[in-house]
Each structure stands twice: as structure tokens, then as C-alpha cells.
Short mmCIF file of C-alpha atoms and ligand atoms in Angstrom, two decimals:
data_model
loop_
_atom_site.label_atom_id
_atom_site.label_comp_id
_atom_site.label_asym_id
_atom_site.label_seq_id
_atom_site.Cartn_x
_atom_site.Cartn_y
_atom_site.Cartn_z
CA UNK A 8 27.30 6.70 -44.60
CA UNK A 9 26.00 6.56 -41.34
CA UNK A 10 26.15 4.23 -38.12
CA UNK A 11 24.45 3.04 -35.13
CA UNK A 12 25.92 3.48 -31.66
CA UNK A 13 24.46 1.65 -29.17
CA UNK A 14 25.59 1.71 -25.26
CA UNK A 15 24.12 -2.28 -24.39
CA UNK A 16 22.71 -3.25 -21.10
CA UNK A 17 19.73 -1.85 -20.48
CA UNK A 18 16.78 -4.15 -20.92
CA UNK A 19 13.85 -2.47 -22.73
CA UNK A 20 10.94 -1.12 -21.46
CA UNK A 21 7.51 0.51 -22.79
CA UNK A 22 5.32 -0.03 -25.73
CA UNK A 23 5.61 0.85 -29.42
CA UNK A 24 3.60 0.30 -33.02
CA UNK A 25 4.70 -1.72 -34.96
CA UNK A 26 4.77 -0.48 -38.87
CA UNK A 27 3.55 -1.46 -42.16
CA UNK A 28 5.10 -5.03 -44.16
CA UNK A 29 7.50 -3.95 -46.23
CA UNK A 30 7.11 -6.66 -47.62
CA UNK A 31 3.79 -6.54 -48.55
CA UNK A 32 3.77 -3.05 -49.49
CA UNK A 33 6.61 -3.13 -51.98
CA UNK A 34 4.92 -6.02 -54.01
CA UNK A 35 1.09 -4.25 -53.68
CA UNK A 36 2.71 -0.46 -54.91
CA UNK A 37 3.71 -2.68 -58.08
CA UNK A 38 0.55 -3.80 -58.40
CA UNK A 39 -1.34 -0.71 -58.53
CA UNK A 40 -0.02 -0.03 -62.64
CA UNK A 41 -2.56 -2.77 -63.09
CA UNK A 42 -5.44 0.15 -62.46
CA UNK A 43 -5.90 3.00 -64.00
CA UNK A 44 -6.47 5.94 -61.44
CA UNK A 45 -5.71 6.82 -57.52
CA UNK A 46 -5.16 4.14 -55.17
CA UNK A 47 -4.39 4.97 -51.74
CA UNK A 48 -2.52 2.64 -49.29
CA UNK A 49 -2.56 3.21 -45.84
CA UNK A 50 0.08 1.90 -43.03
CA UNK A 51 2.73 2.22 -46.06
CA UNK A 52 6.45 2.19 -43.65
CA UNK A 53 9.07 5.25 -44.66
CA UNK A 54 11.73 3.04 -45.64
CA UNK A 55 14.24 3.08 -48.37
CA UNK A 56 13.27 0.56 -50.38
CA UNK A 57 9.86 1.86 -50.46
CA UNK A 58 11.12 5.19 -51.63
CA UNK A 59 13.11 3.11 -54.16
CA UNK A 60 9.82 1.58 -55.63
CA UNK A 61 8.40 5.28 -55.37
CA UNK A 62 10.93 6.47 -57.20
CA UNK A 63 10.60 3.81 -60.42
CA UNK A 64 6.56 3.87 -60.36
CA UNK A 65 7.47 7.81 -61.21
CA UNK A 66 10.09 6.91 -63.68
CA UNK A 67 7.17 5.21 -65.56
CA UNK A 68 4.88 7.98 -65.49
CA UNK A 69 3.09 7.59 -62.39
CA UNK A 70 2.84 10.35 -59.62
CA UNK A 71 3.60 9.14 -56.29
CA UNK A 72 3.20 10.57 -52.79
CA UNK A 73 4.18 9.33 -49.25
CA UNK A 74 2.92 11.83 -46.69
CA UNK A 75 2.74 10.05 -43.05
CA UNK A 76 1.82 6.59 -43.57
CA UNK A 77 -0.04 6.60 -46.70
CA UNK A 78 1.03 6.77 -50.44
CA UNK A 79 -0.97 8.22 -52.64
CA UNK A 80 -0.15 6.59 -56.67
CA UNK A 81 -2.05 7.73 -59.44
CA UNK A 82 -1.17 5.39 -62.40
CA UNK A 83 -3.38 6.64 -65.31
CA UNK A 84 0.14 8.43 -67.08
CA UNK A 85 2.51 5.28 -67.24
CA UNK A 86 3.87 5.51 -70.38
CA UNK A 87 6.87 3.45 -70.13
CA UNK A 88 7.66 0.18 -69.00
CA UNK A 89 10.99 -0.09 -68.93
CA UNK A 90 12.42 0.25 -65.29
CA UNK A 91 15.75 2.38 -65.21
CA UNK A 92 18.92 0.24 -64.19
CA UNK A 93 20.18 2.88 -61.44
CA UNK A 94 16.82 2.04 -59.70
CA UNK A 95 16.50 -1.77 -60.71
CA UNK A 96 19.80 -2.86 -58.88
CA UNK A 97 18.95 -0.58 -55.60
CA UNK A 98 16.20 -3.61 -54.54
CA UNK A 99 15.18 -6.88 -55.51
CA UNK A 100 11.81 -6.10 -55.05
CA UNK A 101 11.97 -4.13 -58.54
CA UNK A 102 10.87 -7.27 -60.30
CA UNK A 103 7.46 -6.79 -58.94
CA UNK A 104 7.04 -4.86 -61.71
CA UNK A 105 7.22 -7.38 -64.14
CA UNK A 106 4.16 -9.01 -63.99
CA UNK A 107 2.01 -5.89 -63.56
CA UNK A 108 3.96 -4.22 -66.71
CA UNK A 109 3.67 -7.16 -68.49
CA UNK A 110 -0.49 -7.33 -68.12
CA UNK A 111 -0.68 -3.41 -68.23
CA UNK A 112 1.61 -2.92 -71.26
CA UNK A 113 2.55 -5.91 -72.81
CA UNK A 114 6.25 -5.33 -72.13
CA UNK A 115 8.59 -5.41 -69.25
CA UNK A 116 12.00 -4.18 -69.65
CA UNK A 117 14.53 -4.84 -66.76
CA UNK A 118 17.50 -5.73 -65.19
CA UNK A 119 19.44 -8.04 -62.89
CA UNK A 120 17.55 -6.63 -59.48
CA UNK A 121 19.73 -5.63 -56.19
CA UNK A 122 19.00 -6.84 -53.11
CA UNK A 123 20.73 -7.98 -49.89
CA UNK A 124 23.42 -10.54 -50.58
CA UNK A 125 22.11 -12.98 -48.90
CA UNK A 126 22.55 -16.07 -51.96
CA UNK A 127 22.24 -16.77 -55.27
CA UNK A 128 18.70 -15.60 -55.78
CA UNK A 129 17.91 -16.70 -59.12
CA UNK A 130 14.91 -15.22 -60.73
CA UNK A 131 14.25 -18.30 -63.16
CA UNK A 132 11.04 -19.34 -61.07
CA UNK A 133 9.38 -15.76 -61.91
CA UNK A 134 10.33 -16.21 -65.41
CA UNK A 135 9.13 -19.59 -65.84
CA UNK A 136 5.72 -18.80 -64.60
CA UNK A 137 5.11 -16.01 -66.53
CA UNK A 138 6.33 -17.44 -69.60
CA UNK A 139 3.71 -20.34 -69.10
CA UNK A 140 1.08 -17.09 -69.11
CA UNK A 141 2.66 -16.19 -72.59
CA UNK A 142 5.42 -14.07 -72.06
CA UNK A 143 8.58 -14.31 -74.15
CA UNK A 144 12.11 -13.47 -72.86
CA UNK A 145 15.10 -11.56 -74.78
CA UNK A 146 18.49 -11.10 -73.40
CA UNK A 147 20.59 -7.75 -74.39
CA UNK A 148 23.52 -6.76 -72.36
CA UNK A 149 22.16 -6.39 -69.01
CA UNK A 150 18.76 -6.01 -69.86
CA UNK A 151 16.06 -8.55 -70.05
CA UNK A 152 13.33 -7.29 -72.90
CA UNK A 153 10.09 -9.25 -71.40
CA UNK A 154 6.94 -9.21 -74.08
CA UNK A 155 3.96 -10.88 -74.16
CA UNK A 156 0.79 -9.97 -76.74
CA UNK A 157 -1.18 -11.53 -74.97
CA UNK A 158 -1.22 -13.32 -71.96
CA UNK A 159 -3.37 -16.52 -71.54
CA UNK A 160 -4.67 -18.38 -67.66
CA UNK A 161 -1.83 -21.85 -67.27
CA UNK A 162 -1.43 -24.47 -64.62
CA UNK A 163 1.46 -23.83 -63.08
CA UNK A 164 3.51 -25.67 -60.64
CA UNK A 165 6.54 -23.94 -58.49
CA UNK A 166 9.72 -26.43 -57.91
CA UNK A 167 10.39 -23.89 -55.14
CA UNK A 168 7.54 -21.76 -52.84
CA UNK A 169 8.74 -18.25 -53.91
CA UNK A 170 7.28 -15.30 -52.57
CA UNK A 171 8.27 -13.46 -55.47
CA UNK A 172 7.51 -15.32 -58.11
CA UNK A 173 4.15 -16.57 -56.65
CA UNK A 174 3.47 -12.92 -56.37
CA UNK A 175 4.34 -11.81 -59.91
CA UNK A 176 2.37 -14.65 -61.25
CA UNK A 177 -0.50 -13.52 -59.35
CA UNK A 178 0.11 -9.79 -60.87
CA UNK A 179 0.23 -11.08 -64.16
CA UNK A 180 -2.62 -13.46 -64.56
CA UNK A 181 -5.04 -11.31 -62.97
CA UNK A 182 -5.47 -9.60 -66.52
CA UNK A 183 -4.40 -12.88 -68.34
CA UNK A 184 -7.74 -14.28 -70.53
CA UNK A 185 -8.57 -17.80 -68.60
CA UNK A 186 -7.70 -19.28 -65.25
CA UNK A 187 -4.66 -19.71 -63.95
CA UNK A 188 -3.60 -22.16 -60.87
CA UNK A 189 0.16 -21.88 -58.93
CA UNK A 190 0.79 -25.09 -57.17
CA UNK A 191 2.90 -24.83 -54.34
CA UNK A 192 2.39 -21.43 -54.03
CA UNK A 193 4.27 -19.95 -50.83
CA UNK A 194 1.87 -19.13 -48.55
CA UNK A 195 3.08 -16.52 -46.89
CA UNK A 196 0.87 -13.77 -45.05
CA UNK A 197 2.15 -10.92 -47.28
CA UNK A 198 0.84 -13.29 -50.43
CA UNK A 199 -2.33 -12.76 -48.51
CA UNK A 200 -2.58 -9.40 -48.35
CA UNK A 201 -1.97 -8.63 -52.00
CA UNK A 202 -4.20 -11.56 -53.09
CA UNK A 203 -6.93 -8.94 -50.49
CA UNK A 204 -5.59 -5.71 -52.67
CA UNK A 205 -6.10 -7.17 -56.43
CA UNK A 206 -9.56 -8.60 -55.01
CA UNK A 207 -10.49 -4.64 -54.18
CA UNK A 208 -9.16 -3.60 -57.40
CA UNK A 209 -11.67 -6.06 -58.87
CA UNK A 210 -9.69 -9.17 -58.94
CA UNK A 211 -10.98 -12.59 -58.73
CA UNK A 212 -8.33 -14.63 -56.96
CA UNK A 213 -8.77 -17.75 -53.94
CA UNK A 214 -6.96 -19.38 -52.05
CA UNK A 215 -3.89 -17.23 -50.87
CA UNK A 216 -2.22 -19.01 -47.74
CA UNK A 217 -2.19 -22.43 -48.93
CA UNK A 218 -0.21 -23.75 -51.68
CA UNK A 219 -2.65 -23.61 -54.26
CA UNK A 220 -4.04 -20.25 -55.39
CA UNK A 221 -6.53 -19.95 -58.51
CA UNK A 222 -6.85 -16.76 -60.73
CA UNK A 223 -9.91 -15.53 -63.18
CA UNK A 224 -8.70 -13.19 -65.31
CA UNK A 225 -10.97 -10.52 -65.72
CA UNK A 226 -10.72 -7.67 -68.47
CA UNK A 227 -10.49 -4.74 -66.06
CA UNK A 228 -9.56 -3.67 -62.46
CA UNK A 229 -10.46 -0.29 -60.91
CA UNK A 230 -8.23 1.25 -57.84
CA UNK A 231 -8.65 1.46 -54.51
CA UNK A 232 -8.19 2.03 -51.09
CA UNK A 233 -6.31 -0.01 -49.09
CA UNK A 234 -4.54 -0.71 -45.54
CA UNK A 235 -0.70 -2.83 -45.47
CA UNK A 236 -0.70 -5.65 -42.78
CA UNK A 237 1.62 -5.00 -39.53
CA UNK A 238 5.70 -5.90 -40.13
CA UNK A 239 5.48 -9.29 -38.48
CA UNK A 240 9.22 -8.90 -39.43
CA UNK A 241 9.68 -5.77 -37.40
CA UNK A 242 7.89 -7.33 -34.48
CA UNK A 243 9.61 -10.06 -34.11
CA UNK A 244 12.82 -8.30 -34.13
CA UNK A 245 11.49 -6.29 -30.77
CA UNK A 246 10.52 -9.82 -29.65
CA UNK A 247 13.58 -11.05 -29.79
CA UNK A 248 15.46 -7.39 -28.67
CA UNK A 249 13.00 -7.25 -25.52
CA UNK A 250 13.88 -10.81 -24.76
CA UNK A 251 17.92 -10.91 -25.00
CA UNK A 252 17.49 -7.38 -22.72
CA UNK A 253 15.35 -9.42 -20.67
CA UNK A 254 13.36 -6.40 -20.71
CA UNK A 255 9.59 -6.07 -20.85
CA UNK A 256 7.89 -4.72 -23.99
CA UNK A 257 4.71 -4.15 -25.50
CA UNK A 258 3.97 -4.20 -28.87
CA UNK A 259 0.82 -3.14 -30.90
CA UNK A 260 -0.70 -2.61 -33.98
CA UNK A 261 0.58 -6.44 -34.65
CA UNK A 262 -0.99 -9.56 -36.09
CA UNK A 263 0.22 -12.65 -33.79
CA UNK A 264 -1.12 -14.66 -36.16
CA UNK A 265 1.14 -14.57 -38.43
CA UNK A 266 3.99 -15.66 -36.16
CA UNK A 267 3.02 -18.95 -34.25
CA UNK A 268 6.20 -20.49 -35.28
CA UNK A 269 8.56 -17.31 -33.59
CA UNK A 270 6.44 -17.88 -30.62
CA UNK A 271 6.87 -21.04 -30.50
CA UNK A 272 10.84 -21.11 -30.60
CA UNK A 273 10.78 -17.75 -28.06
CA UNK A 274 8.69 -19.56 -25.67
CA UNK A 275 10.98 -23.06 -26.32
CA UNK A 276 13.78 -20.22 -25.30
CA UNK A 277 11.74 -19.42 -21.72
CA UNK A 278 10.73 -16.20 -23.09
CA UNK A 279 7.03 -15.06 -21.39
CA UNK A 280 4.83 -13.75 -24.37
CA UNK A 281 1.43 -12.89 -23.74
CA UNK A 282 -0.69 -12.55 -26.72
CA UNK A 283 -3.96 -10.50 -26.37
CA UNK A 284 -5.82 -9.41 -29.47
CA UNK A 285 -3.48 -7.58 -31.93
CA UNK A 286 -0.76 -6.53 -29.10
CA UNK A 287 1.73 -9.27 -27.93
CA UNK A 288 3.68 -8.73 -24.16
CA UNK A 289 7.32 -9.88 -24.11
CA UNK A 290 9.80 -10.53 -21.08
CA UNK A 291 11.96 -12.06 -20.11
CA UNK A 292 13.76 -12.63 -16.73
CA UNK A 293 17.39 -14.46 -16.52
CA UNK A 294 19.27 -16.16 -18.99
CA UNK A 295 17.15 -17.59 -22.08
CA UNK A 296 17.22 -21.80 -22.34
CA UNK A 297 18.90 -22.93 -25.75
CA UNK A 298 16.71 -24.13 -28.43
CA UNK A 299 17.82 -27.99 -29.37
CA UNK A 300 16.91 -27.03 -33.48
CA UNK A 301 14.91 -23.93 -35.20
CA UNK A 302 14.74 -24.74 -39.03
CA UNK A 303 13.93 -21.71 -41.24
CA UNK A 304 11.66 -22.34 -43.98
CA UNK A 305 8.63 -21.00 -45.87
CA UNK A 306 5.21 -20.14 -44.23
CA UNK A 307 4.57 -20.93 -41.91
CA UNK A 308 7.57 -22.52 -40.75
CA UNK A 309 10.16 -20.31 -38.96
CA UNK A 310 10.76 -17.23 -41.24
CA UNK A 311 14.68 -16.89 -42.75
CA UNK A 312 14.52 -13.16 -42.31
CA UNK A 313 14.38 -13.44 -38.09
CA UNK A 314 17.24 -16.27 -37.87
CA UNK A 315 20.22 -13.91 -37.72
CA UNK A 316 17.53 -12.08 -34.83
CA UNK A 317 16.94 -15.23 -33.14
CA UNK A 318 20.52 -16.14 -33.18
CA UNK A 319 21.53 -13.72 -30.77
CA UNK A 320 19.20 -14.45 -28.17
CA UNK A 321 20.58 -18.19 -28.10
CA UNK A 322 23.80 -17.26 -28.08
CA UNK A 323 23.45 -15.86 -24.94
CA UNK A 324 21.56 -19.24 -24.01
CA UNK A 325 22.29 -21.30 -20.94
CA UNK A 326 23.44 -24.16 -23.35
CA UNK A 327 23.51 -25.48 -26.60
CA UNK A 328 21.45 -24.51 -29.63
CA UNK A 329 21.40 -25.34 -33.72
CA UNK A 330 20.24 -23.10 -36.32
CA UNK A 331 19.69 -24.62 -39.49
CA UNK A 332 19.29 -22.38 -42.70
CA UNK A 333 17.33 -23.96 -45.44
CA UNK A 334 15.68 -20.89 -47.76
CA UNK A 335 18.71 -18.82 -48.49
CA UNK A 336 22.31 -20.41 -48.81
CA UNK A 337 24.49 -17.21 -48.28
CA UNK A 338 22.95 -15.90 -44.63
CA UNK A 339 25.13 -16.44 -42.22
CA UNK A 340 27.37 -13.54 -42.68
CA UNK A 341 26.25 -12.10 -39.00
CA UNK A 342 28.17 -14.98 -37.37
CA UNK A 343 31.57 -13.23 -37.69
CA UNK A 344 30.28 -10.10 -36.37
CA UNK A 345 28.38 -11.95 -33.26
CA UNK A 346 31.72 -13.62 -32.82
CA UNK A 347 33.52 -10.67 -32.58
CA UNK A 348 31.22 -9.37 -29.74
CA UNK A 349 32.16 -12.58 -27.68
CA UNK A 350 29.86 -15.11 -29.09
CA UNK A 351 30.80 -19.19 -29.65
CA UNK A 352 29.06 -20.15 -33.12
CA UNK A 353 30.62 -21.82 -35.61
CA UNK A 354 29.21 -22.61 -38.95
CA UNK A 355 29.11 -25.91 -40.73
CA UNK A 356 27.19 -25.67 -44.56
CA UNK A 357 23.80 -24.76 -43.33
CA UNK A 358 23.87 -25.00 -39.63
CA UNK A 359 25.30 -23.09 -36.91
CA UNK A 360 26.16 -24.55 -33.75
CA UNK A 361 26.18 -22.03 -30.91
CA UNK A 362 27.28 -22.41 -27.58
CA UNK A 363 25.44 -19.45 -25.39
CA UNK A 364 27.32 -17.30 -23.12
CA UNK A 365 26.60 -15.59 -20.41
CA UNK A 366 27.33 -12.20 -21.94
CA UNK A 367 28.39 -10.34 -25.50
CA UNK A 368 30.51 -7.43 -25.19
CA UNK A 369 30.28 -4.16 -27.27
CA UNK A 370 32.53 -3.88 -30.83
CA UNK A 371 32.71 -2.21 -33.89
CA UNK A 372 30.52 -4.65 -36.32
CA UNK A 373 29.16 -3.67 -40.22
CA UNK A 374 25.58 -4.84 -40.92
CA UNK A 375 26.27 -6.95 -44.11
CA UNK A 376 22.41 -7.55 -45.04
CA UNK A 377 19.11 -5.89 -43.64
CA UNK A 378 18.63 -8.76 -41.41
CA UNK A 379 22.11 -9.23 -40.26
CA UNK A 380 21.82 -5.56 -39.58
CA UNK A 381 19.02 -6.14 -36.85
CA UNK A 382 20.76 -8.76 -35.20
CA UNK A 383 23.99 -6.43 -34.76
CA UNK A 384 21.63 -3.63 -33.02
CA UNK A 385 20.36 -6.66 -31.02
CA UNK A 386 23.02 -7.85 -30.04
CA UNK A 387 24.43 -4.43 -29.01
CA UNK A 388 21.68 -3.88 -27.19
CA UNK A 389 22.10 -6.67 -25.06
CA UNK A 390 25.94 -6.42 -24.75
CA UNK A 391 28.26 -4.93 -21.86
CA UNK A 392 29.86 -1.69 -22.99
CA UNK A 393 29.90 0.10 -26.78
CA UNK A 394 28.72 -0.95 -30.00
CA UNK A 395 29.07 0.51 -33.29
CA UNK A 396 26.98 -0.82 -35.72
CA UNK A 397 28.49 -0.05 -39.40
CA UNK A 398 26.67 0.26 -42.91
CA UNK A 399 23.25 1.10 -41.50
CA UNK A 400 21.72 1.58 -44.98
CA UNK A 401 20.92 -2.01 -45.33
CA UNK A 402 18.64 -1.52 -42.08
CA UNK A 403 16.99 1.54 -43.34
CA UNK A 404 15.79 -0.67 -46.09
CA UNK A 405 13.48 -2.84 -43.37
CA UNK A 406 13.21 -0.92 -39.98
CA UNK A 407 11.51 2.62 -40.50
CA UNK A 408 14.10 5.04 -38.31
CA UNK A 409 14.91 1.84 -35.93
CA UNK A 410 16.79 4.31 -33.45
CA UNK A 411 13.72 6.02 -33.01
CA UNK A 412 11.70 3.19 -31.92
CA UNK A 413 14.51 1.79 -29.34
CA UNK A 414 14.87 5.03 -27.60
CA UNK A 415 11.18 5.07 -27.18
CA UNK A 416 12.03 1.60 -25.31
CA UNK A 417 14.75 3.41 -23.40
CA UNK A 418 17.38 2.05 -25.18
CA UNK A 419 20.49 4.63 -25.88
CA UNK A 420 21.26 4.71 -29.37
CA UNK A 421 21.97 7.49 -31.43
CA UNK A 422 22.97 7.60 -35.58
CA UNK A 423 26.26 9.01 -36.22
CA UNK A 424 27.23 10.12 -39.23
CA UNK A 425 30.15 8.35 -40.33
CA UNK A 426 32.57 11.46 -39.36
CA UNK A 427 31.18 11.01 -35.99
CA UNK A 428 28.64 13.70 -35.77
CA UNK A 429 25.30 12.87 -34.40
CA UNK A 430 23.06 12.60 -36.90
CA UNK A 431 19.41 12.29 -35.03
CA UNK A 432 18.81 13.85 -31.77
CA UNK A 433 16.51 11.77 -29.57
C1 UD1 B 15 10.99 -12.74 -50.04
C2 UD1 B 15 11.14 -11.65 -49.02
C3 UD1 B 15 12.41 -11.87 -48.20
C4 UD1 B 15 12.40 -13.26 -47.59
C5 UD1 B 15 12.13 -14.32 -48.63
C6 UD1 B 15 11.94 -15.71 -48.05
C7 UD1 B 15 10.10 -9.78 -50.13
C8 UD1 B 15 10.27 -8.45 -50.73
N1 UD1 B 15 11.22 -10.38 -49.70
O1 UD1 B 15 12.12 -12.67 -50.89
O2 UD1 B 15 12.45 -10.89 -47.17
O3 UD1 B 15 13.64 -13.53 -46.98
O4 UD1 B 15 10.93 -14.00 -49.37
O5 UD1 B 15 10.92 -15.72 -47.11
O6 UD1 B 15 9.00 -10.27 -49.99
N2 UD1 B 15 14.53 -18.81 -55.80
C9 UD1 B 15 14.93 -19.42 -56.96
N3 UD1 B 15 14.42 -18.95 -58.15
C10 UD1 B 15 13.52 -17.92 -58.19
C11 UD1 B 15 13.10 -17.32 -56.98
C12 UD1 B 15 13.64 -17.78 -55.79
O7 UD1 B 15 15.73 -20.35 -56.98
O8 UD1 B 15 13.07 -17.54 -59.28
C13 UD1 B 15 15.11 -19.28 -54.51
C14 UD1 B 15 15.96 -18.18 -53.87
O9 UD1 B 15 17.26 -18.19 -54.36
C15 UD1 B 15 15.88 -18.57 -52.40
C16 UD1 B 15 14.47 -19.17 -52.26
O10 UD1 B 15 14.05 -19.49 -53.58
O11 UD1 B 15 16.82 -19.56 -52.11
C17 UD1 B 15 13.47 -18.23 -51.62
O12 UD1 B 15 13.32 -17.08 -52.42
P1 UD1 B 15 11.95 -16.28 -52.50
O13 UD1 B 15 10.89 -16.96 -51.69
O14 UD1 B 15 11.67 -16.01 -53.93
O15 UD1 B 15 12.33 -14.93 -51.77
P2 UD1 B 15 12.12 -13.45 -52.29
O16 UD1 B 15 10.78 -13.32 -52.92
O17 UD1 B 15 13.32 -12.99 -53.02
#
């Protein structure tokens, strides 16, 4: 149990790289039981949810090995494909694995995934689109016993554009016998990249990053070497951190592409960002201007995962913003927290209505979701006097050693262990 302490004022200053996508990795590791051999994947971030998925793809026979930024899997001695339930509940992204198990071995044996509480996050649409491939469902207990003798190419249409389950579809009908076609696919830039990893495995798959996306099945795959996009996660979170510091950051090693809608909203917000090839500038001088509306949706919309981010930098607006939460029902749980630290926000269903302020002021907070997390740092960051973020685990799961990177910003935080002993000396 450790915690963040964070002494808030300072605006930020330097350059860093930005890391691997999580999530992109954590779907693209799954996807390597679909090859027999070595693949290695460069850019892969140290995070615990990647260890997580390390730790399973071992559990099934494979041999695994993260040294710097590139895992190592060799996959040739799977011999199980049943994924163990202490390691199933530690991250959502465990259901990867169903697809790829399912066209590797024919069977998929799992359970009610983990995750950040962030909703209900139903797995039906994963379920529903591999069953249309062939694959047959039995309940027991906790477990779900997923088989499938054979799976055959479908038409299938999404009610909903999840990631996920446009990802395990993918996974699974790359093997199937036929074509397959997902209508309204997300379209997500991480959907991208692992439609560009099954392709050099031998895949034939078109059209990821619109909303249709066609499969051949093909009767093998061979591995191979690969590089994860940038976190465009992770860099919008030091967007938005450089900004409510009103500091002045450069980050590299980052696709801009991929977030023309944050840009958008930061420069809506009087934010200066300069883009220039695959480093973005950020500052910011003076208080940012509120933001009538942001509306999170999918790709490539605003993303859900930077609205708790986002919402700290309008809360110390010069006026009145709304926030409007459409993808996940349950991810507001920051606002209490922000609160705490002096903000005016106040919740109604899916829309917050925040009144900025001219400062926040340091408090003890708890990061309730990975996301949520970041926003805390954030906001302590940009707050007068002494914050102690609480339950840091969840942002270990998305920010590879996050203290690390601030301090190289000249920010002053340090991890604590939760007896108060510095954990990481910077
Ligand atoms: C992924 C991302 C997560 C991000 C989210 C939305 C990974 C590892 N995680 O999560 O960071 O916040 O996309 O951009 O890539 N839903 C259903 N049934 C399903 C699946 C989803 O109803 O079978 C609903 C969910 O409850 C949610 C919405 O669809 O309300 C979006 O979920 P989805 O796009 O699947 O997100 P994840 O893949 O879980």
C-alpha cells in the first residue's frame, strides 16, 4: 500500500517520452498464443497490468520476459487454456484471451474479469460475437467454460462500439474458416495497431479505424516482431498536468494523431499546443477559459479515460464548464475527491457542472480508478500546499512509475509507503 505525495504549485517544465499503449499492448500480448514461436514486442510499458497478463500467458505454458521495454513471449508450450481466477479478476483485460484461446485451442475457460470500477461493464457484446463465429458458452460457479470445434467467418454487427469485444472478435476470426465482417466496430487507434500485429503474424484483416473491419481467416500465422504505439492516454494526461501548472512541457515519442479531439477541447480551454511531427509543446499562461460542453465518446470523439484529467483543468477555469459522460455510467467517482481539494462540481446523472476556481488546495484524496487516480496527481500538482494521493495501485496499472516522470518535469513528488517511509528516492 503505497501513496503519492505531491507538494502543488510548481508549473512543469522540461521534456519527457511518452511510453507504450497499454492499451494496445495488453490486447496484442493475448494475441501472440495465436502463433506458435517467439514474438518480440518492443515499446511494451512496465506496468501492472502488463505484468498481470505476463503472469497468465505463463500460467498457460508460455515463457514470458520483460527486460527494458520489450517482452519477449514464446508461445509454442501453451498447454492450457484455462486462465487462473486469482489472475482473471486482477484486470479486465484478461478476456483478451478468449478469442485467441478459443482459435488456438478450441476452449477458453474464464472468469468474471477485474478491472477499475468504473460501471457495469458487461461482457455480453464479446460473447455474442464470438458465439456468431461458433463458440458455445457454459456457466459453472464462477467460471465460464467457452468451446468452440470449430470456428466459422459471420457478419456481425455491434449494438455498442467495444474496444474489447471488437478486439476479441478480431483474435478469434483470424483463424476462423471464412470471412468475417464487425459492423460498427470501434475504431479506436489501439484497434489499429493490433489489426498491424495479426497482419505481421500473417493475418489478413482491413479496415481497422472505421466501423467496419473484414477478416480472412487463414489456416496459419507465424510470429513476429513488433513495436506498441505511444500512450496517447499517458500524453494527454501531461497535456492536461502541464496545462493546469500552466507550465511548459514537451512531450515525445507521441502520435498527435490520435488525439485531435483532446486538442481540440485544450485549445477551446486557451491552452497553446504546438504540434510538430511526433512531439507536441504544451503551455499555458494564466487561468484556462471553461469549455461550454466536452462529450466523451468512442474514437474519435473525446476519449472517457482523460475526462476525470480534463476535469481538473476546468475546474480551475475562469467560468463555467459541462462534462458529459456517455461510455461508462459509474466514472465520476473523482468529483468528491476534487471537491474536497476546493473544487465546485456537482453531478447530475451523466453530467457534471463545474464552476472553475481560481485555485485547489492540497488534501488527503484515494485514487478510486486508474483514471481518477491521474486526475488526483493532477490536481495536486496544480494545488496550493500538500496532497496525498491514496491507493496508488490503480495508477500503477496505467502510468509506468508516474513519480518518476513528474520529477523529471520538476514536479516534487515522492511515493510513500503507506507507514510513511519514502519509498522511491528521486
Ligand atoms: C477499453 C479500454 C478502456 C476505455 C474503454 C472505452 C482497454 C484495455 N481498455 O475498455 O481504457 O475506457 O475501452 O474507450 O482497451 N459494454 C457492454 N457489453 C460488452 C462490452 C462493453 O455493454 O460486452 C459497454 C461497457 O459497459 C461500456 C461501453 O460498452 O459502457 C464501452 O466499453 P468497451 O469499449 O468495451 O471498453 P473496454 O474494452 O472495457
Amino acid at each position: 500500500m503505497e501513496k503519492l505525495v505531491i507538494e502543488g504549485g510548481k508549473p512543469l517544465s522540461g521534456t519527457i517520452r511518452i511510453h507504450g499503449a497499454k492499451n494496445a499492448a495488453l490486447p496484442i500480448l493475448a494475441a501472440s498464443v495465436l502463433a506458435k514461436g517467439t514474438h518480440v514486442i518492443h515499446n511494451v510499458p512496465d506496468l501492472l497490468d502488463i505484468q498481470v497478463m505476463l503472469h497468465i500467458l505463463r500460467a498457460l505454458g508460455c515463457t514470458a520476459e520483460h527486460r527494458g521495454e520489450t517482452v519477449t513471449v514464446n508461445t509454442t508450450s501453451l498447454f492450457s487454456s484455462h486462465i487462473p481466477e486469482e489472475l482473471m479478476t486482477q484486470m479486465r483485460s484478461s478476456i483478451f484471451l478468449m478469442g485467441p484461446l478459443l482459435a488456438r485451442c478450441g476452449s477458453a475457460h474464464i472468469y468474471q474479469p477485474g478491472g477499475c470500477a468504473i460501471g457495469e461493464r458487461r461482457i455480453n457484446l464479446h460473447l455474442l460475437g464470438l458465439e456468431a463465429l461458433g463458440a458455445k458458452f457454459e456457466e459453472s460457479g464462477n467460471m465460464l467454460a467457452c468451446r468452440a470445434e470449430k470456428l466459422t467467418g459471420a457478419d456481425i454487427y455491434l449494438d455498442f462500439p467495444s474496444v474489447g469485444a471488437t478486439e476479441n472478435i478480431m483474435m478469434a476470426a483470424v483463424k476462423a474458416e471464412g470471412s468475417t465482417t464487425i459492423h460498427n466496430a470501434a475504431r479506436e487507434p489501439e484497434i489499429q495497431d493490433l489489426q498491424h500485429f495479426l497482419c505481421a503474424m500473417g493475418a489478413r484483416i482491413y479496415g481497422a479505424g472505421t466501423d467496419t473491419i473484414t477478416i480472412e481467416g487463414v489456416a496459419e500465422l507465424a510470429p513476429c516482431t513488433y513495436r506498441i504505439i505511444p500512450d496517447r492516454i499517458v500524453t494527454g494526461t501531461f497535456m492536461v498536468a502541464a496545462a493546469a501548472t500552466r507550465g511548459n512541457v514537451t512531450l515525445e515519442r507521441v502520435c498527435p494523431a490520435h488525439l485531435t479531439s483532446v486538442i481540440h477541447v485544450l485549445r477551446r480551454a486557451g491552452v497553446q499546443v504546438v504540434v510538430d511531427g511526433d512531439v507536441i509543446h504544451v503551455s499555458c499562461h494564466g487561468r484556462p477559459k471553461p469549455v461550454e460542453r466536452v462529450v466523451t465518446s468512442p474514437h474519435p470523439a473525446f476519449p472517457t479515460d482523460l475526462q476525470a484529467q480534463v476535469m481538473v483543468l476546468l475546474s480551475l477555469a475562469d467560468g463555467f464548464s459541462i462534462m458529459k459522460e456517455t461510455v461508462f455510467e459509474g466514472r465520476f467517482k473523482h468529483v468528491d475527491e476534487l471537491v474536497r481539494m476546493g473544487a465546485d462540481i456537482r453531478v447530475d446523472l451523466s453530467s457534471a457542472f463545474i464552476r472553475g476556481v481560481p485555485r485547489l488546495y492540497g488534501a488527503t484524496v484515494e485514487a478510486t480508478d486508474l483514471r481518477a487516480g491521474a486526475a488526483l496527481v493532477i490536481a495536486g500538482l496544480a494545488a496550493r500546499g500538500t496532497t496525498v494521493v491514496e491507493q496508488i495501485h490503480h495508477i500503477d496499472r496505467g502510468y509506468d512509475r508516474i513519480e518518476t516522470m513528474l520529477a523529471r518535469l520538476g514536479a516534487k513528488v515522492e511515493r510513500h509507503a503507506f507507514n510513511g517511509a519514502r519509498a522511491v528516492t528521486l
